[in-house]
Short mmCIF file of N, CA, C and O in Angstrom, two decimals:
data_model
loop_
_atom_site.label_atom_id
_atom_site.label_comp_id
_atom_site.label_asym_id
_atom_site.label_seq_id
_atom_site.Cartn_x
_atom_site.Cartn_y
_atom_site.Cartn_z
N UNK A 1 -9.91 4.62 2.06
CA UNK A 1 -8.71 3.81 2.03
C UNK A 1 -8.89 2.40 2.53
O UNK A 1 -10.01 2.02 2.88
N UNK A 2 -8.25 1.93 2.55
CA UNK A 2 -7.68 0.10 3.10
C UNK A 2 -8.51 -0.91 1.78
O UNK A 2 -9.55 -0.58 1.21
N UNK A 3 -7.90 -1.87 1.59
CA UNK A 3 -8.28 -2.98 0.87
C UNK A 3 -8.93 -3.15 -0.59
O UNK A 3 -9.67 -3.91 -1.22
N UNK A 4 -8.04 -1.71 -0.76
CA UNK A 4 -8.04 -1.28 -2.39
C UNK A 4 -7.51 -2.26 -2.95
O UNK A 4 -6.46 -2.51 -2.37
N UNK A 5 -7.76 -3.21 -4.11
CA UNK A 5 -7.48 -3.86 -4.62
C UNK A 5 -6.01 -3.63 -5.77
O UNK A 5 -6.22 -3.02 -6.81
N UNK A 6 -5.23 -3.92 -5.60
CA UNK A 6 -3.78 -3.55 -6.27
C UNK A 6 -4.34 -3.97 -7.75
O UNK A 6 -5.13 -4.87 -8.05
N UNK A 7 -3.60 -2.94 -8.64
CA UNK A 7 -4.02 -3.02 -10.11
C UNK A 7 -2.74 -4.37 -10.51
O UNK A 7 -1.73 -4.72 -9.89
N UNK A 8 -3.33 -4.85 -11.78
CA UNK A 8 -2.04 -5.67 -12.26
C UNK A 8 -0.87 -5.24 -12.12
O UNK A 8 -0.04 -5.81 -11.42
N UNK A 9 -0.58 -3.81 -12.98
CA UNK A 9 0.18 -3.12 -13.27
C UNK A 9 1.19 -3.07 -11.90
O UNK A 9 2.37 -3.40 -11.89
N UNK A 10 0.34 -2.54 -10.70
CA UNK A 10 1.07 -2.41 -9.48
C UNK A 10 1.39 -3.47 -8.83
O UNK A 10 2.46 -3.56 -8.22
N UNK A 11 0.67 -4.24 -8.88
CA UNK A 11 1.72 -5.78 -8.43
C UNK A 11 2.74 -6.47 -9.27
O UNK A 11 3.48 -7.23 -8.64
N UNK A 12 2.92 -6.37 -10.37
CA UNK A 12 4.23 -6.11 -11.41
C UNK A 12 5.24 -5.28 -10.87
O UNK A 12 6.35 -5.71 -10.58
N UNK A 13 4.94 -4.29 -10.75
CA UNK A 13 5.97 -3.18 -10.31
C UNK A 13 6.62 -3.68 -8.49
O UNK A 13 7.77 -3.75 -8.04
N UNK A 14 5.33 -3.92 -7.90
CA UNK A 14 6.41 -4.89 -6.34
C UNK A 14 6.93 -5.86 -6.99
O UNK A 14 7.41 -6.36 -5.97
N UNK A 15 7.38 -6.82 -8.10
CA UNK A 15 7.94 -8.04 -8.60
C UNK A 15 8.73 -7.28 -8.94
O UNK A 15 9.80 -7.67 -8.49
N UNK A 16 8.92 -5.99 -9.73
CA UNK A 16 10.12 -5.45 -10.42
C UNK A 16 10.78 -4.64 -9.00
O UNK A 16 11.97 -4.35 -9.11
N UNK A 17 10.28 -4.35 -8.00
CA UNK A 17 10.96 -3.78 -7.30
C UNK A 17 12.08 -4.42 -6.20
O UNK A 17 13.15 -4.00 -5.77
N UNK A 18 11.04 -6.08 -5.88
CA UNK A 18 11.93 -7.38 -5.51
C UNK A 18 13.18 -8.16 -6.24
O UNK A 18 14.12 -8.87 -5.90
N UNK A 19 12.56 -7.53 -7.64
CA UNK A 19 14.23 -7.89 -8.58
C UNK A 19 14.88 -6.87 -8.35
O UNK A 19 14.63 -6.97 -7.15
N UNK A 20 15.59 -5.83 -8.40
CA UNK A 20 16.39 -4.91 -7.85
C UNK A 20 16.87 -5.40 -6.69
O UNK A 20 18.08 -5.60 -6.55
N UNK A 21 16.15 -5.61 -5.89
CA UNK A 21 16.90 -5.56 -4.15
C UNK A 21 17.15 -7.10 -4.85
O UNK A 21 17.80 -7.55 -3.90
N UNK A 22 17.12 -7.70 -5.37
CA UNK A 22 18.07 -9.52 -4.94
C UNK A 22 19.46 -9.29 -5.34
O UNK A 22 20.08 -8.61 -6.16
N UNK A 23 19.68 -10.15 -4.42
CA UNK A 23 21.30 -10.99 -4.39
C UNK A 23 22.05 -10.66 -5.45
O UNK A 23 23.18 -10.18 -5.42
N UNK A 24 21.11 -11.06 -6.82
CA UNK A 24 22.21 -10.94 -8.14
C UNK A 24 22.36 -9.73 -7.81
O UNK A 24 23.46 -9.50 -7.30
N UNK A 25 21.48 -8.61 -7.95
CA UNK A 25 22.47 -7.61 -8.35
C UNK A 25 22.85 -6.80 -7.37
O UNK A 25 23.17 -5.62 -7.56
N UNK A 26 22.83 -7.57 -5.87
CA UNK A 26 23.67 -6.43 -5.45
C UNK A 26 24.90 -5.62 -5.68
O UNK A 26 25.03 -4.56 -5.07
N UNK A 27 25.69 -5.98 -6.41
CA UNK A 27 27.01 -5.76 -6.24
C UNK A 27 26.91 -4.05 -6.80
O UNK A 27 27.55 -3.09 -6.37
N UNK A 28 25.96 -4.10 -7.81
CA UNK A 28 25.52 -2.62 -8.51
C UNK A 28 24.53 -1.87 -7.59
O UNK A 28 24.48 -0.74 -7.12
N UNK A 29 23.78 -2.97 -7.55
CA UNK A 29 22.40 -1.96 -7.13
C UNK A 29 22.39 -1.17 -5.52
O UNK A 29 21.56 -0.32 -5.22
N UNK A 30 23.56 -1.71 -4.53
CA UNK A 30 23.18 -1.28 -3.48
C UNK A 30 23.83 -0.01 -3.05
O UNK A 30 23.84 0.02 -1.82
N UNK A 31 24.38 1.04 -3.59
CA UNK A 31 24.33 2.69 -3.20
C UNK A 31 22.80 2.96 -3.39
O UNK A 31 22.37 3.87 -2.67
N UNK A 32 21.90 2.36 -4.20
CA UNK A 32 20.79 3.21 -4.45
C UNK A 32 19.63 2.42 -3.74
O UNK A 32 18.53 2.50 -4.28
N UNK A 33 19.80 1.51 -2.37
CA UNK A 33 19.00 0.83 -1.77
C UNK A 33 18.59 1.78 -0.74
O UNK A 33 17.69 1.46 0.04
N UNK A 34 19.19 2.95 -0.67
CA UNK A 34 18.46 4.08 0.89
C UNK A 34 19.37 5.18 0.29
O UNK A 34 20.35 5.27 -0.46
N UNK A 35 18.33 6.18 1.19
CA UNK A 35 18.89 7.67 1.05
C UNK A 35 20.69 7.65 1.03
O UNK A 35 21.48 7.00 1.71
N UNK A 36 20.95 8.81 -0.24
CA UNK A 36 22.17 8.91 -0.01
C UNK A 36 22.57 9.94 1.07
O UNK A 36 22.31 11.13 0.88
N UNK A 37 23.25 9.50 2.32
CA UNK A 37 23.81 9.86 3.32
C UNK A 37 25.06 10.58 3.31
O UNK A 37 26.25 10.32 3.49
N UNK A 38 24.11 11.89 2.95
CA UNK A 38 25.18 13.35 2.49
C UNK A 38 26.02 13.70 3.60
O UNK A 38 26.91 14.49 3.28
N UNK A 39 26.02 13.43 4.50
CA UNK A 39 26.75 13.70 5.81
C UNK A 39 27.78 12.85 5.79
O UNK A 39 28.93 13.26 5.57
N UNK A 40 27.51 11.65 5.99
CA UNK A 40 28.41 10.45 6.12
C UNK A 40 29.38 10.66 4.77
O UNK A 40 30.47 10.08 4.77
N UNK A 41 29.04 11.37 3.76
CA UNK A 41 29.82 10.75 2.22
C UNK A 41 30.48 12.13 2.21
O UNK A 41 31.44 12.22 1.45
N UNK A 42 30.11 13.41 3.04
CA UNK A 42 30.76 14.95 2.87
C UNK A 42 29.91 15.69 1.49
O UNK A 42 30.36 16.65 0.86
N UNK A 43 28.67 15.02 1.22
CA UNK A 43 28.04 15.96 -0.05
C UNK A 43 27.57 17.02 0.12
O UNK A 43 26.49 17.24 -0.41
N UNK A 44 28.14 17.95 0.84
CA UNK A 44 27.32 19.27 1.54
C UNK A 44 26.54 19.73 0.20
O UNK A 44 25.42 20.15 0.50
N UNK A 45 26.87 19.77 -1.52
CA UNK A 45 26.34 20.32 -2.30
C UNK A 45 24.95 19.67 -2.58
O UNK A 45 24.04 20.34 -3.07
N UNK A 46 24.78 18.21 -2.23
CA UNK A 46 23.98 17.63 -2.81
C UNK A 46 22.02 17.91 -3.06
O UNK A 46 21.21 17.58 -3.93
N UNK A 47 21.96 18.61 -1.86
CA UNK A 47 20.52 19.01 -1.96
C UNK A 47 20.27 20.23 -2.50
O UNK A 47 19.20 20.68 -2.90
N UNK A 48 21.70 20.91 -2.47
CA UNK A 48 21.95 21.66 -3.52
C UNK A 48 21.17 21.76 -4.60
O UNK A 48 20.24 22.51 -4.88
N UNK A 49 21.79 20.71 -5.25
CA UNK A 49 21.61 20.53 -6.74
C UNK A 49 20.60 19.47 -7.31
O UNK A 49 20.13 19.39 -8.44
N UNK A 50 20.36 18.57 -6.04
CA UNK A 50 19.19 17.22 -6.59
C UNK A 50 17.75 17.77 -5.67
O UNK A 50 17.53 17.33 -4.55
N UNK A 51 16.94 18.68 -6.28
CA UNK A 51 15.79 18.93 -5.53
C UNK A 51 15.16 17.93 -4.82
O UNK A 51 14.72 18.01 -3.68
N UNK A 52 15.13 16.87 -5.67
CA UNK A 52 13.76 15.73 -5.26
C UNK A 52 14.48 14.22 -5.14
O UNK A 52 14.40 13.39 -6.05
N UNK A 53 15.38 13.94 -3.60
CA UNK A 53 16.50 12.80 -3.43
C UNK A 53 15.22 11.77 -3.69
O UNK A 53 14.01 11.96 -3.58
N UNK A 54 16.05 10.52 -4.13
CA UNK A 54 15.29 9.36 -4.34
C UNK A 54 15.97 8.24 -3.97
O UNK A 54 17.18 8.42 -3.90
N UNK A 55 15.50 6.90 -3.66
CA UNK A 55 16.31 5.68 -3.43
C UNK A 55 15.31 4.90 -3.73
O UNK A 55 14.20 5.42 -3.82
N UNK A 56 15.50 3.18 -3.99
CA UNK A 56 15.19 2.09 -4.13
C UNK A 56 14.49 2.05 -2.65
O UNK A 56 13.34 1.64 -2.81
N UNK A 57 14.70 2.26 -1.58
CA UNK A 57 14.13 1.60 -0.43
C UNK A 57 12.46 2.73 0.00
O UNK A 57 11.42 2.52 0.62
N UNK A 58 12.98 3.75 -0.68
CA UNK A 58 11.98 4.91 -0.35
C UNK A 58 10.91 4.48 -1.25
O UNK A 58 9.78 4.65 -0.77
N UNK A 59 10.96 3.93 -2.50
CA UNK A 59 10.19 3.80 -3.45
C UNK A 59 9.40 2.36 -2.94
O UNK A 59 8.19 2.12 -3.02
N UNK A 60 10.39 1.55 -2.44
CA UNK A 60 9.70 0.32 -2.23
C UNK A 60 8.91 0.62 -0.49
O UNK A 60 8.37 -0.40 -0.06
N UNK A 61 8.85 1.48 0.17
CA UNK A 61 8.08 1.98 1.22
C UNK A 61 7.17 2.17 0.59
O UNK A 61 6.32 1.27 0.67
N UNK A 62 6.74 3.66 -0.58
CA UNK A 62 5.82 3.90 -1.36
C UNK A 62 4.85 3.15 -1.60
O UNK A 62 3.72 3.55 -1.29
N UNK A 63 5.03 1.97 -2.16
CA UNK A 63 4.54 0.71 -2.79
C UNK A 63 4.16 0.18 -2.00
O UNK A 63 3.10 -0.42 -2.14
N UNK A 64 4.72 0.15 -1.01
CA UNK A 64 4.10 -0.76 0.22
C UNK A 64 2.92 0.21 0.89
O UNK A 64 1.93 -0.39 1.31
N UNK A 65 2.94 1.21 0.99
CA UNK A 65 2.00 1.70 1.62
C UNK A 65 1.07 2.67 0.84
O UNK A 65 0.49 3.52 1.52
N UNK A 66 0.85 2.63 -0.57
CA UNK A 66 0.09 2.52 -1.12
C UNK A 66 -0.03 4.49 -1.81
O UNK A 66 -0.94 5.28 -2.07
N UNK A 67 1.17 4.50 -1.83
CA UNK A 67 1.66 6.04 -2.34
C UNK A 67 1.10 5.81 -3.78
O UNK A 67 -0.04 6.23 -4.02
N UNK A 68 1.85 5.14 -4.84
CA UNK A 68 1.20 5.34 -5.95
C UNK A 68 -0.01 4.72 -6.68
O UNK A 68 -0.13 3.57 -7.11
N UNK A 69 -0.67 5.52 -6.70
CA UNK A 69 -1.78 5.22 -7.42
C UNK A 69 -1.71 4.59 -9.05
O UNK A 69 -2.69 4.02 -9.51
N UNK A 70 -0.54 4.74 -9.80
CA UNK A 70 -0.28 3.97 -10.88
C UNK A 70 1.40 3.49 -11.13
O UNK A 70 2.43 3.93 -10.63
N UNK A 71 1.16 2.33 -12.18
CA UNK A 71 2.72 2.46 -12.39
C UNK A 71 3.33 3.07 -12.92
O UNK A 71 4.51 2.74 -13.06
N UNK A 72 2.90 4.12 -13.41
CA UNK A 72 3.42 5.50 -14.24
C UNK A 72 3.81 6.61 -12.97
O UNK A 72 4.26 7.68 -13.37
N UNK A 73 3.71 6.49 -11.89
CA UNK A 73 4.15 7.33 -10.99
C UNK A 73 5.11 6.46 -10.31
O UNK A 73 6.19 6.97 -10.02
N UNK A 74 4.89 5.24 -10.02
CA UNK A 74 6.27 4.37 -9.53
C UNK A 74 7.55 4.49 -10.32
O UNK A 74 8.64 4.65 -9.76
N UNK A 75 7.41 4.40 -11.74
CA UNK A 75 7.99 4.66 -12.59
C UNK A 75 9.00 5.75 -13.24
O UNK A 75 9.97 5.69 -14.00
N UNK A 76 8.36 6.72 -12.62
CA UNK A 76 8.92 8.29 -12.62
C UNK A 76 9.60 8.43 -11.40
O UNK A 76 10.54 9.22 -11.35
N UNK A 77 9.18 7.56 -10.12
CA UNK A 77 10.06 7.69 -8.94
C UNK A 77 11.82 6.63 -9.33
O UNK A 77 12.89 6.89 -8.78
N UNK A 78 11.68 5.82 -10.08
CA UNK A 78 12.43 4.97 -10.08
C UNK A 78 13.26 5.46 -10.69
O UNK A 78 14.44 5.24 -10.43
N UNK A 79 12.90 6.21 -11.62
CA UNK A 79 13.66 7.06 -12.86
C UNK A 79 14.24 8.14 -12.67
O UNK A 79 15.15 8.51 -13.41
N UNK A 80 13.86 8.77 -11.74
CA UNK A 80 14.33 9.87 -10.44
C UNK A 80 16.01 9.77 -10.34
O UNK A 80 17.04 10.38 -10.60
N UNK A 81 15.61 8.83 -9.91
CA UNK A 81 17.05 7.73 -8.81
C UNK A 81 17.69 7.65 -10.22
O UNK A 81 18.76 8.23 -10.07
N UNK A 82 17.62 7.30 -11.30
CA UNK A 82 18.74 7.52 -12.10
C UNK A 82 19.35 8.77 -12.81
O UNK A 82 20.44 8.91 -13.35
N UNK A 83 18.54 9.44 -12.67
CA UNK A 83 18.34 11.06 -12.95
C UNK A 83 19.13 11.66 -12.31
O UNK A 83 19.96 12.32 -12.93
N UNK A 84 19.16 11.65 -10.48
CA UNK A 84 19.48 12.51 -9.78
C UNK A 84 21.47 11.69 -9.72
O UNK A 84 22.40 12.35 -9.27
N UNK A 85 21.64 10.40 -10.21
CA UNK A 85 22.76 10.00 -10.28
C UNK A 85 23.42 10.83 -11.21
O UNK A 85 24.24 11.72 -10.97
N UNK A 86 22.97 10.43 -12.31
CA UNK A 86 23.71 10.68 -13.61
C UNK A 86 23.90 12.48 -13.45
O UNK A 86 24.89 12.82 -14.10
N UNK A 87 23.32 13.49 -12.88
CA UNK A 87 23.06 14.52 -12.48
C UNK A 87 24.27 14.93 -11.63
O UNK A 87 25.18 15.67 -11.98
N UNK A 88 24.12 14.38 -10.61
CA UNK A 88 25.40 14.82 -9.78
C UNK A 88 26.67 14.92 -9.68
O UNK A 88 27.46 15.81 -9.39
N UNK A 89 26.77 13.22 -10.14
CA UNK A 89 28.11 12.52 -10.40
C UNK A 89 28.89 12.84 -11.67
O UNK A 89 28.33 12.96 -12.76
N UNK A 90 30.57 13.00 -11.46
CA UNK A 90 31.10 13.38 -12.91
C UNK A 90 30.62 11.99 -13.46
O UNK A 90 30.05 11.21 -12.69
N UNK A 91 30.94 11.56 -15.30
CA UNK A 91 30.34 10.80 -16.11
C UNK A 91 31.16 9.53 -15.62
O UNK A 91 30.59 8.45 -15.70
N UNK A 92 32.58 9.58 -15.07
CA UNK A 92 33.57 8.69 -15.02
C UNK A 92 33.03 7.94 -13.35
O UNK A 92 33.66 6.93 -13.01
N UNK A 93 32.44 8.21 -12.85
CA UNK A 93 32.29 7.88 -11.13
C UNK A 93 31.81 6.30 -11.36
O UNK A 93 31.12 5.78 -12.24
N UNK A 94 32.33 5.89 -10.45
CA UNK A 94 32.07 4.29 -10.29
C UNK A 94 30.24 3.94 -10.29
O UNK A 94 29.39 3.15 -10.68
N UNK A 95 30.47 5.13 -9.58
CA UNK A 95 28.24 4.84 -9.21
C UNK A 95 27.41 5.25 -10.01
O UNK A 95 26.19 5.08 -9.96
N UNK A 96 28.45 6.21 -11.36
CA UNK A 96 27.84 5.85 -11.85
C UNK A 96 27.62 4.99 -13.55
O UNK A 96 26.96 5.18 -14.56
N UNK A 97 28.55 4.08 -13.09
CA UNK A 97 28.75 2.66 -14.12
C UNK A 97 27.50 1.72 -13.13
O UNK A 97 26.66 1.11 -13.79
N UNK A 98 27.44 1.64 -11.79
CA UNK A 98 26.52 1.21 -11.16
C UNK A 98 25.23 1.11 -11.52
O UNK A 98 24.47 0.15 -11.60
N UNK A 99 25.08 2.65 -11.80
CA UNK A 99 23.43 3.18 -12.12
C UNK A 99 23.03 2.70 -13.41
O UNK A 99 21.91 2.23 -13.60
N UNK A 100 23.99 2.82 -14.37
CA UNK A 100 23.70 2.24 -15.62
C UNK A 100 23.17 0.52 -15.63
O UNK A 100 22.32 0.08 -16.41
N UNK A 101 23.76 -0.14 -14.78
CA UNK A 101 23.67 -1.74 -15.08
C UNK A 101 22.46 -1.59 -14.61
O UNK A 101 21.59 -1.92 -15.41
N UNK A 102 21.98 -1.10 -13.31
CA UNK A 102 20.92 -0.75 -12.44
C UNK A 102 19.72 -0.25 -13.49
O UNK A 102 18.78 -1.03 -13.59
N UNK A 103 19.70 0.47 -13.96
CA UNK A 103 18.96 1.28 -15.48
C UNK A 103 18.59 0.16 -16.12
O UNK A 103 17.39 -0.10 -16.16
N UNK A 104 19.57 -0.76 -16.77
CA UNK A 104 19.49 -1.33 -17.84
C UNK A 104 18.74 -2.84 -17.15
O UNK A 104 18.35 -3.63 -18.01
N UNK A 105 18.55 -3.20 -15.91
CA UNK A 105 17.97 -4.32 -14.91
C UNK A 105 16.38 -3.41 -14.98
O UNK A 105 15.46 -3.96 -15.59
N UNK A 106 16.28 -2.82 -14.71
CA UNK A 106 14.91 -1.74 -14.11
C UNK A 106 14.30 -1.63 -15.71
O UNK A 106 13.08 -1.67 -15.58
N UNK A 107 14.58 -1.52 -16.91
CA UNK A 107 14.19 -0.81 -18.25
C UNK A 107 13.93 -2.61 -18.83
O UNK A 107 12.77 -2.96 -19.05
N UNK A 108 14.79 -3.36 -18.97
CA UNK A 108 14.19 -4.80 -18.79
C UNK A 108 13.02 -5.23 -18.34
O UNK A 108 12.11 -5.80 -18.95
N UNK A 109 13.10 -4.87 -17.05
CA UNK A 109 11.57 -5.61 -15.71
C UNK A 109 10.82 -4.70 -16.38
O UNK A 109 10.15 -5.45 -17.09
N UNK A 110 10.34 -3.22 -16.72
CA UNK A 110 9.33 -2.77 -16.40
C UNK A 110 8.82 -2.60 -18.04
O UNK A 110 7.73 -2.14 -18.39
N UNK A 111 10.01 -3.14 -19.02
CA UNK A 111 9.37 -3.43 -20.16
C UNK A 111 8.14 -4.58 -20.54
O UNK A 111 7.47 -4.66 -21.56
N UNK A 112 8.13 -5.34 -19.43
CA UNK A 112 6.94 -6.33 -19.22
C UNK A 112 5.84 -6.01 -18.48
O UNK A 112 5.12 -6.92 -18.05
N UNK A 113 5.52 -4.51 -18.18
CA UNK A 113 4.53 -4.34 -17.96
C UNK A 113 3.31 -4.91 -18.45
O UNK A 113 3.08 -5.01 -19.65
N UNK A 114 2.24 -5.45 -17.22
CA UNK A 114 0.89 -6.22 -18.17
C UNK A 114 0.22 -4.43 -18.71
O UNK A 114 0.44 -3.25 -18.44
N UNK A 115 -0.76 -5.29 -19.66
CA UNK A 115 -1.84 -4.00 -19.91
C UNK A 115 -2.76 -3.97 -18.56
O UNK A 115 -2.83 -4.91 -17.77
N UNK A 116 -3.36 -2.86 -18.45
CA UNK A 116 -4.15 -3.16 -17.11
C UNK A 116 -5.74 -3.02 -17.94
O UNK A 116 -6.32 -2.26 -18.73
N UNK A 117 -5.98 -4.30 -17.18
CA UNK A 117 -7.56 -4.33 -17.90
C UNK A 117 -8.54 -3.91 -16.60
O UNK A 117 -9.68 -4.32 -16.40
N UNK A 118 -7.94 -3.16 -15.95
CA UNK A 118 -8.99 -2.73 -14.26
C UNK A 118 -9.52 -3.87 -14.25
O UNK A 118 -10.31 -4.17 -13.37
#
């Protein structure tokens, strides 16, 4: 370990993960900036039913500390988080008109993936 050289691909993906958390979009993006806080919100069902919880802040820990080895696994974490929304929530829930704008910001950025030439 240490001073593995970050692939293109994965330093793209910290640029796509710094667009999410900005300013513009908070107004959508921030239920899905940290664990959803099943206690605080009364979701006693929630681990229930979402095996594998996900958030924007967990993913951008990941990244920072060198969890995924490609952007095809960052990718599947990010995608998680819209998964486990659209999953839980009836179709009409505010969060999740949220998740969608959020989706459609995230499916944008990571459509510019570089090729990775190692």
């Amino acid at each position: 370990g240490g001073g593995a050289r970050l692939s293109k691909q994965l330093r793209y993906c910290h640029n796509v993960i710094k667009e999410l958390f900005h300013k513009r979009h908070q107004g959508f993006a921030w239920p899905f900036y940290q664990p959803v806080n099943t206690e605080a919100l009364g979701l006693q069902d929630y681990n229930d039913i979402i095996r594998k919880p996900m958030d924007l802040g967990t993913v951008r820990d990941n990244l920072d500390s060198g969890v995924y080895q490609t952007a095809q696994e960052f990718t599947a974490d990010v995608t998680l988080i819209f998964q486990n929304c659209y999953k839980y929530n009836p179709p009409n829930h505010d969060v999740v008109n949220y998740c969608k704008q959020l989706q459609e910001v995230f499916e944008v950025q990571i459509a510019g993936l570089p090729d990775d030439d190692g």
